[in-house]
Amino acid sequence: MSKQIITLNVNGERQEIAVEPRWTLLYTVREALRLTGSKEGCGTGDCGACSMIVDGRLVTSCLMLAAQADGTEVTTIEGLAPSPVAGADGRLHPVQQAFIDTGAVQCGFCIPGMIMAAKTLLDANPNPTLDDVRLGLAGNLCRCTGYTKIYEAVLSAADRMR
Amino acid sequence: MRPFEYFAPTSLQEAIDVLRQRGDGGRPLAGGTDLVVQMKEGVLRFPYPEYVVSLRRLPELKGMDFSEATGLRLGAGATFAEVAESPVVRERYPIIAEGASIVGSVQTMNMATVGGNLCNAAPSADIAPPLLACEATARIAGPSGQRTVPLDEFFVGPGETVLRPGELLVEVLVPPPPPRTGGAYRRHTPRKQMDIAVVGVAALVTLGPSTSSGQADGGAFQRVRLALGAVAPTPVRARNAEARLEGRPASDEAIAGAAAIAHDEAKPISDVRGSAAFRRHLVGVMTERLLKEAVARARR
């Protein structure tokens, strides 16, 4: 199947990528750009492991065709904190640091999506209640933790960001 | 996913032209939360599209607007998040905001569209009962021009609408709410989010002027619209229950009577989400609650 060129701004960098129509945004970011932080769990929009921010909106990138994202600004987990490899100081985003400090991570597979969802929630609502956090993360499944530590981490991140 | 061709037209006319020229085997694509899942799962009997026409860039399908004279226009491409966040929808049509704010997750609501939800035509579609209760009409465009269909006649069966090949849903038009109107939509689900309605009930009532005769309930039902989701092959109005209330005083007793009629009027099936008997029970309970809530809002 013939490819078409799309333009994405990913984590502040303009990218021109040749994609097949059937490539999802997730597949394109992982395989063409080698940004493998975002995960494919279910592939059907149920688990949220592939969550990215596209033009300011949290989406499940496994259900978005790359061609549909043509011209958008995309933020992935890699875009939250500049990489120390790139010469940055290695400081993490407050949500990332809160997840570490709270011990909210076990196997880690869901965490990139969890953190993108949490960041989206806190950007819109800096003072969330526990119920707000539950609703904000309802589209993100974790099979290890039982969520308690994850909710604690998000509430702690809210404190840090205020 | 298996290969398919992809088109990204930038106007409604261009989209209609693509569908006409390429003919059978195409599918319009909006938010992708239904179609892309179906394409990935390759479910039996699902005709895999040879080509997909993205509706994302059609200006005619975007956004929403409101005027007191003509009411609300919801573009078919408006996302649930846009509808749920819209101040005018929340203030003037809370019944619609409630349907739009409970679909899937944050991610789903940022992607899924009003048009996609209606055209996918699931009996449980959450935006359908509120729009049916509001007596919305669907504006459709196709190769032979435009037409308008009352939403009540839009659904044909599970996954089936009156859309003919090559036609697209452009927008939904909702009349302005008369004074002393209140409405509410709720659904029953085991989970608050990421779930599909076992039963959905939308109630919209318009009350007559308050009487000064000391009647505590003040006013009678002038107009009642009840719509049910997930209890028939399509989202449906509960017309017998509506008729029972119109002209009667807005009392708890009248509401209980109408709820019993809605219970009998529903034609649910048993499936993994609930038995027919359970669904019928829910219709009765929820209709009573939703009517009371709609009346309370109408009096505000």
Short mmCIF file of C-alpha atoms in Angstrom, two decimals:
data_model
loop_
_atom_site.label_atom_id
_atom_site.label_comp_id
_atom_site.label_asym_id
_atom_site.label_seq_id
_atom_site.Cartn_x
_atom_site.Cartn_y
_atom_site.Cartn_z
CA MET A 1 0.00 0.00 0.00
CA SER A 2 1.40 3.38 -0.95
CA LYS A 3 2.66 5.69 1.75
CA GLN A 4 1.86 9.32 2.26
CA ILE A 5 3.92 11.99 3.96
CA ILE A 6 2.50 13.48 7.14
CA THR A 7 3.89 16.21 9.35
CA LEU A 8 3.78 15.90 13.11
CA ASN A 9 5.22 18.12 15.77
CA VAL A 10 6.31 15.56 18.36
CA ASN A 11 7.58 16.85 21.69
CA GLY A 12 8.49 20.16 20.07
CA GLU A 13 10.27 18.67 17.07
CA ARG A 14 8.86 18.82 13.58
CA GLN A 15 8.82 15.40 11.92
CA GLU A 16 7.98 14.43 8.36
CA ILE A 17 7.10 10.77 8.20
CA ALA A 18 5.97 8.46 5.40
CA VAL A 19 3.07 6.42 6.76
CA GLU A 20 0.74 3.73 5.47
CA PRO A 21 -2.98 4.48 5.92
CA ARG A 22 -3.29 1.59 8.37
CA TRP A 23 -0.54 2.84 10.68
CA THR A 24 -1.85 4.17 13.95
CA LEU A 25 -0.30 7.18 15.62
CA LEU A 26 1.03 4.82 18.30
CA TYR A 27 2.68 2.51 15.76
CA THR A 28 4.17 5.47 13.91
CA VAL A 29 5.62 7.10 17.01
CA ARG A 30 7.05 3.83 18.29
CA GLU A 31 8.32 2.31 15.05
CA ALA A 32 9.13 5.27 12.79
CA LEU A 33 10.31 7.70 15.48
CA ARG A 34 11.56 5.01 17.90
CA LEU A 35 9.87 6.73 20.84
CA THR A 36 8.88 3.56 22.65
CA GLY A 37 7.69 5.03 25.94
CA SER A 38 4.04 4.81 24.91
CA LYS A 39 2.84 1.21 25.06
CA GLU A 40 0.30 -0.88 23.23
CA GLY A 41 -1.74 -2.83 25.77
CA CYS A 42 -5.11 -3.73 24.29
CA GLY A 43 -4.97 -1.90 20.97
CA THR A 44 -8.69 -1.15 21.23
CA GLY A 45 -8.81 1.97 23.39
CA ASP A 46 -9.69 0.21 26.64
CA CYS A 47 -6.44 0.27 28.62
CA GLY A 48 -4.95 3.72 28.04
CA ALA A 49 -1.30 2.55 27.92
CA CYS A 50 -0.91 4.38 24.59
CA SER A 51 -2.25 7.72 25.88
CA MET A 52 -0.71 10.79 24.24
CA ILE A 53 -1.69 14.43 24.13
CA VAL A 54 -2.70 15.51 20.62
CA ASP A 55 -3.43 19.22 20.13
CA GLY A 56 -3.94 19.57 23.87
CA ARG A 57 -6.30 16.60 24.19
CA LEU A 58 -5.57 13.22 25.78
CA VAL A 59 -6.22 10.43 23.26
CA THR A 60 -5.68 6.72 22.92
CA SER A 61 -3.14 6.78 20.10
CA CYS A 62 -3.82 3.13 19.22
CA LEU A 63 -7.19 4.22 17.78
CA MET A 64 -5.96 7.27 15.90
CA LEU A 65 -4.66 6.75 12.39
CA ALA A 66 -1.36 8.54 11.89
CA ALA A 67 -2.83 10.16 8.78
CA GLN A 68 -5.62 11.61 10.92
CA ALA A 69 -3.01 13.20 13.16
CA ASP A 70 -1.36 14.96 10.20
CA GLY A 71 -0.53 18.54 11.18
CA THR A 72 -1.04 18.08 14.92
CA GLU A 73 1.14 18.70 17.95
CA VAL A 74 1.81 15.50 19.83
CA THR A 75 3.24 15.13 23.34
CA THR A 76 4.37 11.70 24.47
CA ILE A 77 5.82 10.61 27.79
CA GLU A 78 9.27 11.40 26.37
CA GLY A 79 8.21 15.03 26.00
CA LEU A 80 7.37 15.65 29.65
CA ALA A 81 10.93 16.08 30.85
CA PRO A 82 13.94 16.86 28.67
CA SER A 83 16.25 13.86 28.52
CA PRO A 84 19.54 13.99 30.49
CA VAL A 85 21.06 12.34 27.41
CA ALA A 86 20.23 15.54 25.55
CA GLY A 87 22.18 17.54 28.12
CA ALA A 88 19.27 18.51 30.35
CA ASP A 89 19.59 18.40 34.13
CA GLY A 90 17.65 15.15 34.45
CA ARG A 91 14.85 16.64 36.49
CA LEU A 92 11.60 14.80 35.95
CA HIS A 93 8.11 16.25 35.60
CA PRO A 94 6.50 16.58 39.06
CA VAL A 95 3.99 13.84 38.17
CA GLN A 96 6.82 11.46 37.26
CA GLN A 97 8.74 12.30 40.45
CA ALA A 98 5.58 11.82 42.55
CA PHE A 99 5.02 8.35 41.04
CA ILE A 100 8.57 7.36 42.00
CA ASP A 101 8.42 8.84 45.51
CA THR A 102 5.04 7.28 46.24
CA GLY A 103 6.03 3.84 44.97
CA ALA A 104 3.19 3.90 42.46
CA VAL A 105 5.04 1.82 39.88
CA GLN A 106 5.25 -1.95 39.81
CA CYS A 107 5.72 -3.54 36.38
CA GLY A 108 5.57 -0.11 34.79
CA PHE A 109 3.73 -0.96 31.58
CA CYS A 110 0.75 1.30 32.27
CA ILE A 111 2.77 4.15 33.77
CA PRO A 112 3.49 6.25 30.66
CA GLY A 113 -0.25 6.37 29.94
CA MET A 114 -1.09 6.95 33.61
CA ILE A 115 1.30 9.88 33.78
CA MET A 116 -0.03 11.46 30.58
CA ALA A 117 -3.59 11.13 31.92
CA ALA A 118 -2.55 12.52 35.31
CA LYS A 119 -0.74 15.48 33.73
CA THR A 120 -3.81 16.24 31.60
CA LEU A 121 -6.04 16.10 34.65
CA LEU A 122 -3.80 18.36 36.76
CA ASP A 123 -3.36 20.90 33.95
CA ALA A 124 -7.15 21.26 33.80
CA ASN A 125 -7.84 20.86 37.52
CA PRO A 126 -4.97 21.73 39.90
CA ASN A 127 -7.02 20.84 43.00
CA PRO A 128 -8.59 17.46 42.26
CA THR A 129 -10.49 15.39 44.78
CA LEU A 130 -9.88 11.66 44.97
CA ASP A 131 -13.03 11.18 42.87
CA ASP A 132 -11.72 13.60 40.24
CA VAL A 133 -8.53 11.55 40.06
CA ARG A 134 -10.47 8.31 39.71
CA LEU A 135 -12.53 9.77 36.87
CA GLY A 136 -9.50 11.34 35.20
CA LEU A 137 -7.69 7.98 35.18
CA ALA A 138 -10.74 5.79 34.43
CA GLY A 139 -9.44 5.14 30.93
CA ASN A 140 -6.14 3.77 32.21
CA LEU A 141 -5.84 0.22 33.48
CA CYS A 142 -3.18 -1.02 35.90
CA ARG A 143 -3.08 -4.74 36.57
CA CYS A 144 -0.45 -4.62 39.36
CA THR A 145 -1.11 -1.93 41.91
CA GLY A 146 -4.79 -1.81 42.73
CA TYR A 147 -4.54 1.94 42.00
CA THR A 148 -4.20 3.13 45.62
CA LYS A 149 -0.59 4.26 45.25
CA ILE A 150 -1.30 5.71 41.82
CA TYR A 151 -4.08 7.90 43.19
CA GLU A 152 -1.80 8.93 46.09
CA ALA A 153 0.92 9.85 43.59
CA VAL A 154 -1.43 12.04 41.55
CA LEU A 155 -2.69 13.83 44.65
CA SER A 156 0.90 14.31 45.79
CA ALA A 157 1.82 15.67 42.36
CA ALA A 158 -1.06 18.14 42.67
CA ASP A 159 0.48 19.39 45.96
CA ARG A 160 3.90 19.73 44.36
CA MET A 161 2.56 21.62 41.35
CA ARG A 162 0.58 24.16 43.34
CA MET B 1 -5.06 -3.81 10.37
CA ARG B 2 -5.27 -4.94 6.77
CA PRO B 3 -4.48 -2.34 4.10
CA PHE B 4 -7.06 0.18 2.95
CA GLU B 5 -7.00 3.40 0.97
CA TYR B 6 -7.26 6.68 2.84
CA PHE B 7 -8.81 9.95 1.77
CA ALA B 8 -8.72 13.20 3.72
CA PRO B 9 -11.08 15.63 1.96
CA THR B 10 -11.19 19.23 3.14
CA SER B 11 -14.83 20.04 2.38
CA LEU B 12 -18.19 18.32 2.60
CA GLN B 13 -18.61 18.42 -1.19
CA GLU B 14 -15.19 16.86 -1.70
CA ALA B 15 -16.05 14.07 0.76
CA ILE B 16 -19.33 13.35 -1.02
CA ASP B 17 -17.50 13.35 -4.37
CA VAL B 18 -14.94 10.83 -3.09
CA LEU B 19 -17.69 8.53 -1.84
CA ARG B 20 -19.60 8.82 -5.12
CA GLN B 21 -16.57 8.28 -7.34
CA ARG B 22 -15.10 5.38 -5.37
CA GLY B 23 -18.49 3.77 -4.75
CA ASP B 24 -19.15 0.74 -2.57
CA GLY B 25 -16.77 -0.47 0.11
CA GLY B 26 -15.94 2.84 1.75
CA ARG B 27 -16.47 3.99 5.31
CA PRO B 28 -16.48 7.53 6.66
CA LEU B 29 -14.16 7.84 9.67
CA ALA B 30 -14.74 10.33 12.48
CA GLY B 31 -13.14 9.79 15.91
CA GLY B 32 -12.28 6.15 15.25
CA THR B 33 -13.34 4.84 18.65
CA ASP B 34 -15.87 2.50 17.02
CA LEU B 35 -14.68 2.03 13.44
CA VAL B 36 -10.95 1.52 14.12
CA VAL B 37 -11.79 -0.99 16.86
CA GLN B 38 -14.01 -2.90 14.44
CA MET B 39 -11.30 -2.83 11.78
CA LYS B 40 -8.69 -4.11 14.24
CA GLU B 41 -10.88 -6.84 15.66
CA GLY B 42 -12.03 -7.85 12.18
CA VAL B 43 -15.24 -9.13 13.66
CA LEU B 44 -17.21 -11.64 11.65
CA ARG B 45 -19.76 -10.10 9.29
CA PHE B 46 -18.02 -6.73 9.54
CA PRO B 47 -17.33 -5.69 5.94
CA TYR B 48 -13.70 -4.54 6.04
CA PRO B 49 -13.53 -1.18 4.23
CA GLU B 50 -11.59 -0.94 0.99
CA TYR B 51 -11.21 2.74 1.66
CA VAL B 52 -11.73 5.18 4.49
CA VAL B 53 -12.78 8.82 4.19
CA SER B 54 -11.63 10.92 7.12
CA LEU B 55 -14.17 13.53 8.16
CA ARG B 56 -11.74 15.34 10.41
CA ARG B 57 -11.05 18.25 8.07
CA LEU B 58 -14.59 19.05 6.97
CA PRO B 59 -15.41 22.55 8.28
CA GLU B 60 -19.15 21.88 7.78
CA LEU B 61 -19.09 19.18 10.49
CA LYS B 62 -17.22 21.15 13.12
CA GLY B 63 -18.27 22.83 16.33
CA MET B 64 -21.64 23.92 17.64
CA ASP B 65 -23.62 27.12 17.98
CA PHE B 66 -26.77 28.33 19.66
CA SER B 67 -29.33 31.05 19.12
CA GLU B 68 -32.54 31.69 21.03
CA ALA B 69 -34.47 31.74 17.76
CA THR B 70 -33.21 28.56 16.11
CA GLY B 71 -31.77 26.56 18.99
CA LEU B 72 -28.65 24.44 19.02
CA ARG B 73 -26.62 23.18 16.08
CA LEU B 74 -24.30 20.30 16.94
CA GLY B 75 -21.83 19.56 14.17
CA ALA B 76 -21.55 15.82 13.52
CA GLY B 77 -17.82 16.19 14.10
CA ALA B 78 -18.19 17.81 17.54
CA THR B 79 -16.50 15.61 20.13
CA PHE B 80 -18.23 14.53 23.32
CA ALA B 81 -15.68 16.56 25.28
CA GLU B 82 -16.56 19.70 23.30
CA VAL B 83 -20.28 19.14 23.88
CA ALA B 84 -19.89 18.30 27.57
CA GLU B 85 -17.69 21.36 28.19
CA SER B 86 -19.82 23.83 26.22
CA PRO B 87 -21.28 26.45 28.59
CA VAL B 88 -24.42 26.91 26.48
CA VAL B 89 -25.11 23.16 26.29
CA ARG B 90 -24.59 22.81 30.03
CA GLU B 91 -26.87 25.72 30.81
CA ARG B 92 -29.63 25.31 28.23
CA TYR B 93 -29.47 21.57 27.48
CA PRO B 94 -28.13 19.82 30.60
CA ILE B 95 -29.83 16.64 29.33
CA ILE B 96 -27.43 16.63 26.34
CA ALA B 97 -24.38 17.55 28.42
CA GLU B 98 -25.18 14.58 30.67
CA GLY B 99 -25.27 12.19 27.73
CA ALA B 100 -22.00 13.54 26.35
CA SER B 101 -20.07 13.50 29.61
CA ILE B 102 -20.23 9.78 30.42
CA VAL B 103 -19.04 8.12 27.23
CA GLY B 104 -16.04 5.86 27.78
CA SER B 105 -13.08 7.70 29.30
CA VAL B 106 -11.47 11.13 29.03
CA GLN B 107 -9.64 9.76 26.02
CA THR B 108 -12.83 8.44 24.40
CA MET B 109 -14.66 11.73 24.89
CA ASN B 110 -11.76 13.63 23.32
CA MET B 111 -11.99 11.49 20.17
CA ALA B 112 -15.55 10.20 19.76
CA THR B 113 -18.03 12.46 17.97
CA VAL B 114 -21.76 13.10 18.12
CA GLY B 115 -22.10 11.99 14.50
CA GLY B 116 -20.09 8.84 15.03
CA ASN B 117 -22.19 7.84 18.03
CA LEU B 118 -25.43 8.36 16.09
CA CYS B 119 -24.25 6.72 12.84
CA ASN B 120 -22.79 3.71 14.65
CA ALA B 121 -26.38 3.34 15.86
CA ALA B 122 -25.82 1.20 18.93
CA PRO B 123 -29.10 0.77 20.85
CA SER B 124 -27.12 1.97 23.90
CA ALA B 125 -25.64 5.13 22.29
CA ASP B 126 -25.59 7.67 25.13
CA ILE B 127 -26.14 10.78 23.03
CA ALA B 128 -29.26 9.31 21.37
CA PRO B 129 -31.89 9.38 24.17
CA PRO B 130 -31.18 13.02 25.11
CA LEU B 131 -31.38 14.11 21.48
CA LEU B 132 -34.54 12.07 20.90
CA ALA B 133 -36.14 13.64 23.95
CA CYS B 134 -35.19 17.09 22.60
CA GLU B 135 -36.81 16.20 19.24
CA ALA B 136 -33.64 16.85 17.31
CA THR B 137 -33.44 16.55 13.55
CA ALA B 138 -30.55 15.19 11.52
CA ARG B 139 -29.28 17.09 8.50
CA ILE B 140 -27.89 14.70 5.92
CA ALA B 141 -25.92 15.46 2.75
CA GLY B 142 -25.31 13.11 -0.14
CA PRO B 143 -24.88 12.78 -3.88
CA SER B 144 -28.48 13.81 -4.53
CA GLY B 145 -28.44 16.83 -2.24
CA GLN B 146 -29.43 17.49 1.34
CA ARG B 147 -32.32 16.22 3.42
CA THR B 148 -33.52 16.53 6.96
CA VAL B 149 -34.81 13.60 8.99
CA PRO B 150 -36.32 13.69 12.48
CA LEU B 151 -33.87 11.82 14.70
CA ASP B 152 -36.79 9.63 15.73
CA GLU B 153 -36.77 8.21 12.17
CA PHE B 154 -32.97 8.08 11.84
CA PHE B 155 -32.37 4.70 13.49
CA VAL B 156 -33.45 1.56 11.68
CA GLY B 157 -31.90 -1.22 13.76
CA PRO B 158 -28.70 -2.09 15.61
CA GLY B 159 -25.91 -0.49 13.56
CA GLU B 160 -28.37 0.65 10.90
CA THR B 161 -29.62 4.11 10.03
CA VAL B 162 -31.55 5.73 7.19
CA LEU B 163 -28.27 6.94 5.67
CA ARG B 164 -28.04 5.76 2.06
CA PRO B 165 -24.74 4.84 0.45
CA GLY B 166 -22.63 7.95 0.00
CA GLU B 167 -24.61 10.04 2.47
CA LEU B 168 -23.09 11.76 5.49
CA LEU B 169 -24.63 13.11 8.68
CA VAL B 170 -23.67 16.79 8.72
CA GLU B 171 -25.25 18.17 11.88
CA VAL B 172 -27.97 17.75 14.42
CA LEU B 173 -30.44 20.56 15.03
CA VAL B 174 -32.08 20.90 18.43
CA PRO B 175 -35.00 23.31 18.91
CA PRO B 176 -34.70 25.96 21.63
CA PRO B 177 -36.08 24.82 24.98
CA PRO B 178 -39.36 26.56 25.90
CA PRO B 179 -39.63 28.31 29.28
CA ARG B 180 -40.24 26.04 32.31
CA THR B 181 -38.51 23.12 30.64
CA GLY B 182 -36.23 20.71 32.45
CA GLY B 183 -34.48 17.55 31.38
CA ALA B 184 -32.07 14.91 32.60
CA TYR B 185 -30.31 11.81 31.29
CA ARG B 186 -28.91 8.91 33.32
CA ARG B 187 -27.83 5.42 32.48
CA HIS B 188 -27.33 2.36 34.60
CA THR B 189 -23.87 0.81 34.41
CA PRO B 190 -21.88 -1.34 36.83
CA ARG B 191 -18.92 1.07 36.36
CA LYS B 192 -19.17 4.84 36.25
CA GLN B 193 -17.00 5.12 33.15
CA MET B 194 -15.64 2.84 30.44
CA ASP B 195 -18.94 1.00 30.31
CA ILE B 196 -22.00 0.68 28.11
CA ALA B 197 -25.52 1.47 29.27
CA VAL B 198 -27.58 -1.44 30.59
CA VAL B 199 -30.47 1.03 30.33
CA GLY B 200 -30.45 4.74 29.54
CA VAL B 201 -33.35 7.08 30.25
CA ALA B 202 -33.81 10.68 29.10
CA ALA B 203 -36.72 12.78 30.34
CA LEU B 204 -37.61 16.26 29.12
CA VAL B 205 -40.67 18.04 30.52
CA THR B 206 -42.27 21.41 29.96
CA LEU B 207 -44.62 22.59 32.69
CA GLY B 208 -47.59 24.89 32.28
CA PRO B 209 -47.95 28.11 34.28
CA SER B 210 -48.11 27.70 38.06
CA THR B 211 -51.60 27.81 39.45
CA SER B 212 -52.31 30.03 42.42
CA SER B 213 -54.97 27.66 43.75
CA GLY B 214 -52.65 26.40 46.45
CA GLN B 215 -51.60 23.38 44.43
CA ALA B 216 -48.25 22.41 45.88
CA ASP B 217 -46.90 20.98 42.66
CA GLY B 218 -47.64 24.12 40.63
CA GLY B 219 -48.53 23.57 37.01
CA ALA B 220 -49.33 20.62 34.82
CA PHE B 221 -47.28 18.68 32.30
CA GLN B 222 -47.61 20.62 29.09
CA ARG B 223 -45.21 18.46 27.11
CA VAL B 224 -43.31 15.31 28.09
CA ARG B 225 -40.65 13.55 26.08
CA LEU B 226 -39.18 10.26 27.28
CA ALA B 227 -36.49 8.36 25.43
CA LEU B 228 -34.95 5.02 26.32
CA GLY B 229 -31.61 3.49 25.40
CA ALA B 230 -30.56 -0.19 25.29
CA VAL B 231 -34.08 -1.59 25.63
CA ALA B 232 -35.01 -2.01 21.96
CA PRO B 233 -33.22 -2.55 18.62
CA THR B 234 -32.79 1.24 18.44
CA PRO B 235 -32.96 4.10 20.92
CA VAL B 236 -36.71 4.76 21.24
CA ARG B 237 -39.29 7.18 22.56
CA ALA B 238 -41.70 5.90 25.22
CA ARG B 239 -44.79 7.47 23.69
CA ASN B 240 -47.46 5.78 25.80
CA ALA B 241 -45.80 6.98 28.98
CA GLU B 242 -45.48 10.49 27.53
CA ALA B 243 -49.17 10.56 26.58
CA ARG B 244 -50.16 9.46 30.05
CA LEU B 245 -48.60 12.57 31.58
CA GLU B 246 -49.46 15.38 29.20
CA GLY B 247 -52.19 17.58 30.60
CA ARG B 248 -51.98 16.04 34.06
CA PRO B 249 -50.72 17.79 37.18
CA ALA B 250 -47.01 17.26 37.79
CA SER B 251 -47.53 15.02 40.79
CA ASP B 252 -45.54 12.08 42.12
CA GLU B 253 -48.60 9.90 41.57
CA ALA B 254 -48.85 10.75 37.89
CA ILE B 255 -45.12 10.17 37.48
CA ALA B 256 -45.35 6.75 39.10
CA GLY B 257 -48.15 5.84 36.71
CA ALA B 258 -46.10 6.89 33.69
CA ALA B 259 -43.08 4.93 34.95
CA ALA B 260 -45.21 1.79 35.10
CA ILE B 261 -46.29 2.36 31.51
CA ALA B 262 -42.68 2.89 30.37
CA HIS B 263 -41.79 -0.37 32.14
CA ASP B 264 -44.40 -2.18 30.05
CA GLU B 265 -43.56 -0.29 26.88
CA ALA B 266 -39.85 -1.25 26.80
CA LYS B 267 -38.88 -4.25 24.69
CA PRO B 268 -35.47 -5.24 26.02
CA ILE B 269 -33.49 -8.38 25.31
CA SER B 270 -31.38 -10.44 27.71
CA ASP B 271 -27.65 -10.26 27.12
CA VAL B 272 -24.37 -10.18 28.99
CA ARG B 273 -25.19 -6.76 30.48
CA GLY B 274 -28.52 -7.71 31.97
CA SER B 275 -31.66 -9.79 31.60
CA ALA B 276 -34.78 -8.46 29.94
CA ALA B 277 -36.59 -8.51 33.28
CA PHE B 278 -33.82 -6.55 35.00
CA ARG B 279 -33.78 -3.99 32.19
CA ARG B 280 -37.56 -3.59 32.39
CA HIS B 281 -37.28 -3.08 36.14
CA LEU B 282 -34.61 -0.44 35.59
CA VAL B 283 -36.79 1.37 33.04
CA GLY B 284 -39.55 1.72 35.65
CA VAL B 285 -37.26 2.86 38.45
CA MET B 286 -35.18 5.21 36.32
CA THR B 287 -38.13 6.75 34.47
CA GLU B 288 -39.69 7.70 37.79
CA ARG B 289 -36.44 9.23 39.09
CA LEU B 290 -35.61 11.04 35.87
CA LEU B 291 -39.09 12.53 35.53
CA LYS B 292 -38.88 13.86 39.08
CA GLU B 293 -35.49 15.36 38.35
CA ALA B 294 -36.72 16.91 35.10
CA VAL B 295 -39.69 18.46 36.93
CA ALA B 296 -37.40 19.85 39.63
CA ARG B 297 -35.21 21.42 36.98
CA ALA B 298 -38.21 22.81 35.08
CA ARG B 299 -39.34 24.58 38.26
CA ARG B 300 -35.98 26.20 38.86
#
